[in-house]
mmCIF file of C-alpha atoms in Angstrom:
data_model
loop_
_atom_site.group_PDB
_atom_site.id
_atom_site.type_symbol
_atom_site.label_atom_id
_atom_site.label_comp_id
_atom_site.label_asym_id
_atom_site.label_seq_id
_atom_site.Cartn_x
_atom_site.Cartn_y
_atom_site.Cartn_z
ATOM 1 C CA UNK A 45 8.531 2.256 23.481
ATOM 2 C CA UNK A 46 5.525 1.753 20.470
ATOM 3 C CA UNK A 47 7.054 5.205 19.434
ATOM 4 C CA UNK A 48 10.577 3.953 18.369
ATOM 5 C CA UNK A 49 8.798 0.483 17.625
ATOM 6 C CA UNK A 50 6.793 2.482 14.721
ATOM 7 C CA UNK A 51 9.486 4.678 13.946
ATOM 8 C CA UNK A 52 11.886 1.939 13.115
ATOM 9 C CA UNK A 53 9.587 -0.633 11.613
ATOM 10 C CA UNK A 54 8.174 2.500 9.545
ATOM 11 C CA UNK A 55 11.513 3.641 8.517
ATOM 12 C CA UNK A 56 12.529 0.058 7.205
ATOM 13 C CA UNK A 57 9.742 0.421 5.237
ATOM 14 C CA UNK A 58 10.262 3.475 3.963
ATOM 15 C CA UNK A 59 13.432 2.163 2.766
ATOM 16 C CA UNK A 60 12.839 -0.679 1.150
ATOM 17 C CA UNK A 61 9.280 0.186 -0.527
ATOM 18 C CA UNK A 62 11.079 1.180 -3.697
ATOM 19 C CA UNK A 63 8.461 2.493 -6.418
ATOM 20 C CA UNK A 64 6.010 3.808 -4.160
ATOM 21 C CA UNK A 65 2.685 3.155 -1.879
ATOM 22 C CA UNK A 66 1.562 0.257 -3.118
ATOM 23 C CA UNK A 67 4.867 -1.500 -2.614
ATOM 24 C CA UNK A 68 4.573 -0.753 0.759
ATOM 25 C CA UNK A 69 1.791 -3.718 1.105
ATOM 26 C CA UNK A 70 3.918 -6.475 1.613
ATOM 27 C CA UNK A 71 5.673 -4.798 4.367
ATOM 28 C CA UNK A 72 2.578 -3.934 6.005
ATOM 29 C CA UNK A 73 1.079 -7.479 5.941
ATOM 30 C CA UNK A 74 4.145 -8.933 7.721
ATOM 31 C CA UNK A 75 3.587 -5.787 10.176
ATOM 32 C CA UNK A 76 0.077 -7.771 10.897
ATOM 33 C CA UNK A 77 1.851 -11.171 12.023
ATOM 34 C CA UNK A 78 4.266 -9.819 13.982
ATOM 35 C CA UNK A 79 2.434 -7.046 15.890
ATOM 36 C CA UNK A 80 -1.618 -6.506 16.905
ATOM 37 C CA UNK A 81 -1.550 -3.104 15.562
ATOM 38 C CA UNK A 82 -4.021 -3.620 13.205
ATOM 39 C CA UNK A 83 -5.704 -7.125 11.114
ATOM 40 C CA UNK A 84 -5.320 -8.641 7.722
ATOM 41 C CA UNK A 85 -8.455 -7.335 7.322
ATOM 42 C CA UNK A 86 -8.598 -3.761 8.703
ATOM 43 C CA UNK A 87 -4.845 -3.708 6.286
ATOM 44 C CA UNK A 88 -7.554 -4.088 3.240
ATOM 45 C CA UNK A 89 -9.607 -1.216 4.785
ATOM 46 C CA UNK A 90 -6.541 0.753 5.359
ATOM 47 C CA UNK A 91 -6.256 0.213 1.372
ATOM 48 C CA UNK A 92 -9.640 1.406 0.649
ATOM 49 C CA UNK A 93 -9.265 4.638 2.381
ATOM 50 C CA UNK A 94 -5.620 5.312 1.496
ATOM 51 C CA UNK A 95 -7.050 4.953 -1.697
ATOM 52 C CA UNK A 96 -9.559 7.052 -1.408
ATOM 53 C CA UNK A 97 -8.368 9.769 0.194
ATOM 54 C CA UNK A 98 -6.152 12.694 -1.120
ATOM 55 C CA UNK A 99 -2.175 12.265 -0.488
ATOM 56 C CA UNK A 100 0.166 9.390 -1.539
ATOM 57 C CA UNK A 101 -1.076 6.269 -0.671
ATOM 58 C CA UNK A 102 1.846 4.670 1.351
ATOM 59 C CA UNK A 103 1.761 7.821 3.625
ATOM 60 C CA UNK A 104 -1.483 7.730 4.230
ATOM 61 C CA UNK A 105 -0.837 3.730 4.872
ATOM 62 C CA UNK A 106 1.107 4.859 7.092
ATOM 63 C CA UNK A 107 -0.945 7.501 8.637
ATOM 64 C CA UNK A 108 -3.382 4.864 9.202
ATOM 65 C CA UNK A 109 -1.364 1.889 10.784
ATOM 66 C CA UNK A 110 0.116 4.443 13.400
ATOM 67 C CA UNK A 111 -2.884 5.912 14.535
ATOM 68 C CA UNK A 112 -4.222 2.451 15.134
ATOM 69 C CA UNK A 113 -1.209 1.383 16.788
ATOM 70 C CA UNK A 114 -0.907 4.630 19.082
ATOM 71 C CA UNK A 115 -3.364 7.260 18.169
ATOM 72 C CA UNK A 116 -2.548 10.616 16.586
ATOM 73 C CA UNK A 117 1.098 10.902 18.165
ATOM 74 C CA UNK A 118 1.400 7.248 16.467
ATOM 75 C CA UNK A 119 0.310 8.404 13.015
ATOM 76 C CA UNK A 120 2.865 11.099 13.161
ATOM 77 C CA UNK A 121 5.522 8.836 13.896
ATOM 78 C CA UNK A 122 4.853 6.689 11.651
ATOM 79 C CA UNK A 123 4.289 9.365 8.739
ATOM 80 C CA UNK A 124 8.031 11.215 9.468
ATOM 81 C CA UNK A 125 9.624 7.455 9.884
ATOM 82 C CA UNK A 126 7.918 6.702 6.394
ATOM 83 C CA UNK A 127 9.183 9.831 4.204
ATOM 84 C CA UNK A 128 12.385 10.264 6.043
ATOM 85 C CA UNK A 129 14.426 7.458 3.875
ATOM 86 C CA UNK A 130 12.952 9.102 1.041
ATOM 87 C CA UNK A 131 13.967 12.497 1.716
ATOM 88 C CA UNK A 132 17.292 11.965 3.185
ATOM 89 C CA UNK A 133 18.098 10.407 -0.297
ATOM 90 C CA UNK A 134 16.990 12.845 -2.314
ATOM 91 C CA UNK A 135 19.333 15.487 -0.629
ATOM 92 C CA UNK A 136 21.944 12.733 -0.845
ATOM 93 C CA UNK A 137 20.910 12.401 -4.925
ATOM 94 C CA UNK A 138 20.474 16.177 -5.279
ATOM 95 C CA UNK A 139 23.714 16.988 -3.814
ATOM 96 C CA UNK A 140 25.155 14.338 -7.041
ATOM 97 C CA UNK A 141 22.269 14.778 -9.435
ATOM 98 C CA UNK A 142 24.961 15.378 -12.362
ATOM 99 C CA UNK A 143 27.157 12.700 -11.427
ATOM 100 C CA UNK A 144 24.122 9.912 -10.794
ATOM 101 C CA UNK A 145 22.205 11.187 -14.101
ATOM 102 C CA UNK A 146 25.470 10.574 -16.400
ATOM 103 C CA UNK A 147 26.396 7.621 -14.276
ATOM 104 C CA UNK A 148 25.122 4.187 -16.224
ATOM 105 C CA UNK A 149 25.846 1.938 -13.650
ATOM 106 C CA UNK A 150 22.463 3.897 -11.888
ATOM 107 C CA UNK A 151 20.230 3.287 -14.430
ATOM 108 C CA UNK A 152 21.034 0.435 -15.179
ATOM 109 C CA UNK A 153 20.638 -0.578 -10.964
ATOM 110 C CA UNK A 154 16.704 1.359 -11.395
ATOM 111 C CA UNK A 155 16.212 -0.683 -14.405
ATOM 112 C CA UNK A 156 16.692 -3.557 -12.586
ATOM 113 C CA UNK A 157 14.916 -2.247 -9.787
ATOM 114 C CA UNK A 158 11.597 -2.208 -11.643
ATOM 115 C CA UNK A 159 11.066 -5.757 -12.685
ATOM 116 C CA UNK A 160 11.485 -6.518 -8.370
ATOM 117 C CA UNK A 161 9.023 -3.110 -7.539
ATOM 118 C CA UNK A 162 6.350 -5.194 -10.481
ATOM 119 C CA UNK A 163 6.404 -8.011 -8.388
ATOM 120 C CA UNK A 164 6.456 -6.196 -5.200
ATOM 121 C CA UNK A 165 3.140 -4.978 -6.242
ATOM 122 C CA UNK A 166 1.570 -8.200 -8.113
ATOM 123 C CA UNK A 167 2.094 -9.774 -4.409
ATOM 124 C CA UNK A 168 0.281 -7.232 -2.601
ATOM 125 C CA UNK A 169 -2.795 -7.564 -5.212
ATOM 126 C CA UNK A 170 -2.667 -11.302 -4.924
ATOM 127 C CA UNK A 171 -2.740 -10.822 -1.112
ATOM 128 C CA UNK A 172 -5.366 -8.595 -0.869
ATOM 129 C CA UNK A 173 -7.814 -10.396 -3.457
ATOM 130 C CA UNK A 174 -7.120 -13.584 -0.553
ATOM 131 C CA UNK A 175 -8.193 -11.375 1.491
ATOM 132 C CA UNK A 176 -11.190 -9.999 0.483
ATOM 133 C CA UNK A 177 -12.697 -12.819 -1.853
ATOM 134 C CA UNK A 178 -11.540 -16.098 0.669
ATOM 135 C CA UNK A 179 -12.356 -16.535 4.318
ATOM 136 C CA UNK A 180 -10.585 -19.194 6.605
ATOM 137 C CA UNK A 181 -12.303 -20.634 9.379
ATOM 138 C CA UNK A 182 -11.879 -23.932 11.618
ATOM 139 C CA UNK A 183 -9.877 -24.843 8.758
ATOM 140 C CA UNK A 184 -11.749 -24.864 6.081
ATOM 141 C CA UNK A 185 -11.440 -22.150 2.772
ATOM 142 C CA UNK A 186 -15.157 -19.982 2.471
ATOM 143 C CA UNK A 187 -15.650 -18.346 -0.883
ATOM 144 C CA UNK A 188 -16.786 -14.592 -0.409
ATOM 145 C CA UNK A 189 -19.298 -14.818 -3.418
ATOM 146 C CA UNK A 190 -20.762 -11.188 -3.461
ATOM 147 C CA UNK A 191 -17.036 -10.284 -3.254
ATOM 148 C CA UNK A 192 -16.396 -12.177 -6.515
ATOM 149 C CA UNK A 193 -19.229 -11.386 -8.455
ATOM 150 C CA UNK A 194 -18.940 -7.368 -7.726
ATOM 151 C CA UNK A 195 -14.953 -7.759 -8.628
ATOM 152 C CA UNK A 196 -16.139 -9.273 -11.795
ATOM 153 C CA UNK A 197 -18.751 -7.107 -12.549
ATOM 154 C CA UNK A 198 -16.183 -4.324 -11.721
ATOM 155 C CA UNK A 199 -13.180 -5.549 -13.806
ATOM 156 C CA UNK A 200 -15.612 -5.907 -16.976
ATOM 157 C CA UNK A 201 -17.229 -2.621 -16.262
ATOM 158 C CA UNK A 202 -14.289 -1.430 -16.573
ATOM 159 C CA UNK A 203 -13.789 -1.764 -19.677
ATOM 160 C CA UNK A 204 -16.667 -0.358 -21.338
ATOM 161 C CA UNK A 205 -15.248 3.059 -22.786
ATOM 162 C CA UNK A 206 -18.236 5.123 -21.353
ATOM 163 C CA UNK A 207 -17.507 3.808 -17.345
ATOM 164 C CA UNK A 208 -13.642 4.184 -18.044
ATOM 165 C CA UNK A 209 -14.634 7.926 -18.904
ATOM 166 C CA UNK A 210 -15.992 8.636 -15.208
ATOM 167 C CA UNK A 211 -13.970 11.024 -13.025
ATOM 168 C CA UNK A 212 -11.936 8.898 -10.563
ATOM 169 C CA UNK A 213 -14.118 10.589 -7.493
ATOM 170 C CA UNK A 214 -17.264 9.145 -9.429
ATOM 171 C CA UNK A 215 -15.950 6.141 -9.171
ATOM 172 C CA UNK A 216 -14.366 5.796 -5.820
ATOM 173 C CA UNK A 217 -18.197 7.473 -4.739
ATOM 174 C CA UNK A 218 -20.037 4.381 -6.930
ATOM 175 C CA UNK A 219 -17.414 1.945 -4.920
ATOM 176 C CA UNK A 220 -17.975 3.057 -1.750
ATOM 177 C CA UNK A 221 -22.231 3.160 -1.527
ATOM 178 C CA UNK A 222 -22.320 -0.398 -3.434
ATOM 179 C CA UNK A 223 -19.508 -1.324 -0.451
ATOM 180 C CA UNK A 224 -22.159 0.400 2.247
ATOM 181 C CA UNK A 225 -25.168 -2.085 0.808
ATOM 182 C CA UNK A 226 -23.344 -5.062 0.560
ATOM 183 C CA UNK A 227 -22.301 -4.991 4.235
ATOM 184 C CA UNK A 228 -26.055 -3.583 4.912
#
């Protein structure tokens, strides 16, 4: 039964997580309230790695939440549910491509789509800065101050031309041994 559980819930998501991984947050944290499959906070280590790690980042979301909900036959599930809107609609679109690429009622529907896909994905960063700068407990709020500082010091090392110039791995490398001593 978690099979067809993950394959629907993953399929929805597939869906409906118009503009790519990242977009696929919000429908992951809901996934958190209504089923034990994995935490808020594991969901921000599920970011890390996806991240991280080579492959889009919404299958490898994906990937991730399914082999925590069910083990490797999960993660399988939940990969195919993911990418099977997507590819069933490109062999829909590829079937029309001439008609949809003249057609301006279509672009003008994925201009409007973008603006929604944008906010999509300002939500999930708002979500996941909650939940790895601000703690709740016994009901009351708990600043995560090393959390704060290193996104500061992050964000304005960021934009020094020199850092910006690293290779991505470099950086994702640098990330992941100053997250190592801070939970040391």
């Amino acid at each position: 039964m978690i099979y067809l559980t993950l394959a629907i819930e993953f399929f929805k998501i597939g869906l409906f997580s118009i503009g790519g991984g990242m977009a696929t947050l919000p429908f992951l944290m809901d996934l958190t309230t209504r089923y034990d499959w994995f935490t808020a906070s594991e969901l921000t280590n599920m970011v890390a790695i996806s991240e991280s790690t080579p492959g889009p980042v919404g299958v490898n979301m994906a990937t991730y939440a399914g082999y925590s909900a069910a083990g490797v036959p999960g993660a399988v599930v939940a990969t195919l549910a993911l990418t099977a809107p997507a590819i069933i609609i490109i062999c829909i679109i590829a079937k029309f491509l001439e008609n949809f690429n003249k057609n301006t009622t279509v672009k003008s529907v994925f201009y409007g789509i973008r603006p929604t896909v944008a906010a999509l994905i300002g939500y999930a960063v708002f979500e996941l800065l909650k939940i790895a700068l601000i703690t709740v407990s016994g009901g009351q709020i708990h600043l995560n101050y090393s959390g704060i500082i290193l996104c500061a010091v992050t964000v304005a090392a960021l934009q020094v031309k020199k850092i910006k110039a690293f290779h991505p791995v470099v950086m994702i490398a640098i990330g992941a041994g100053i997250g190592v001593l801070f939970k040391m």
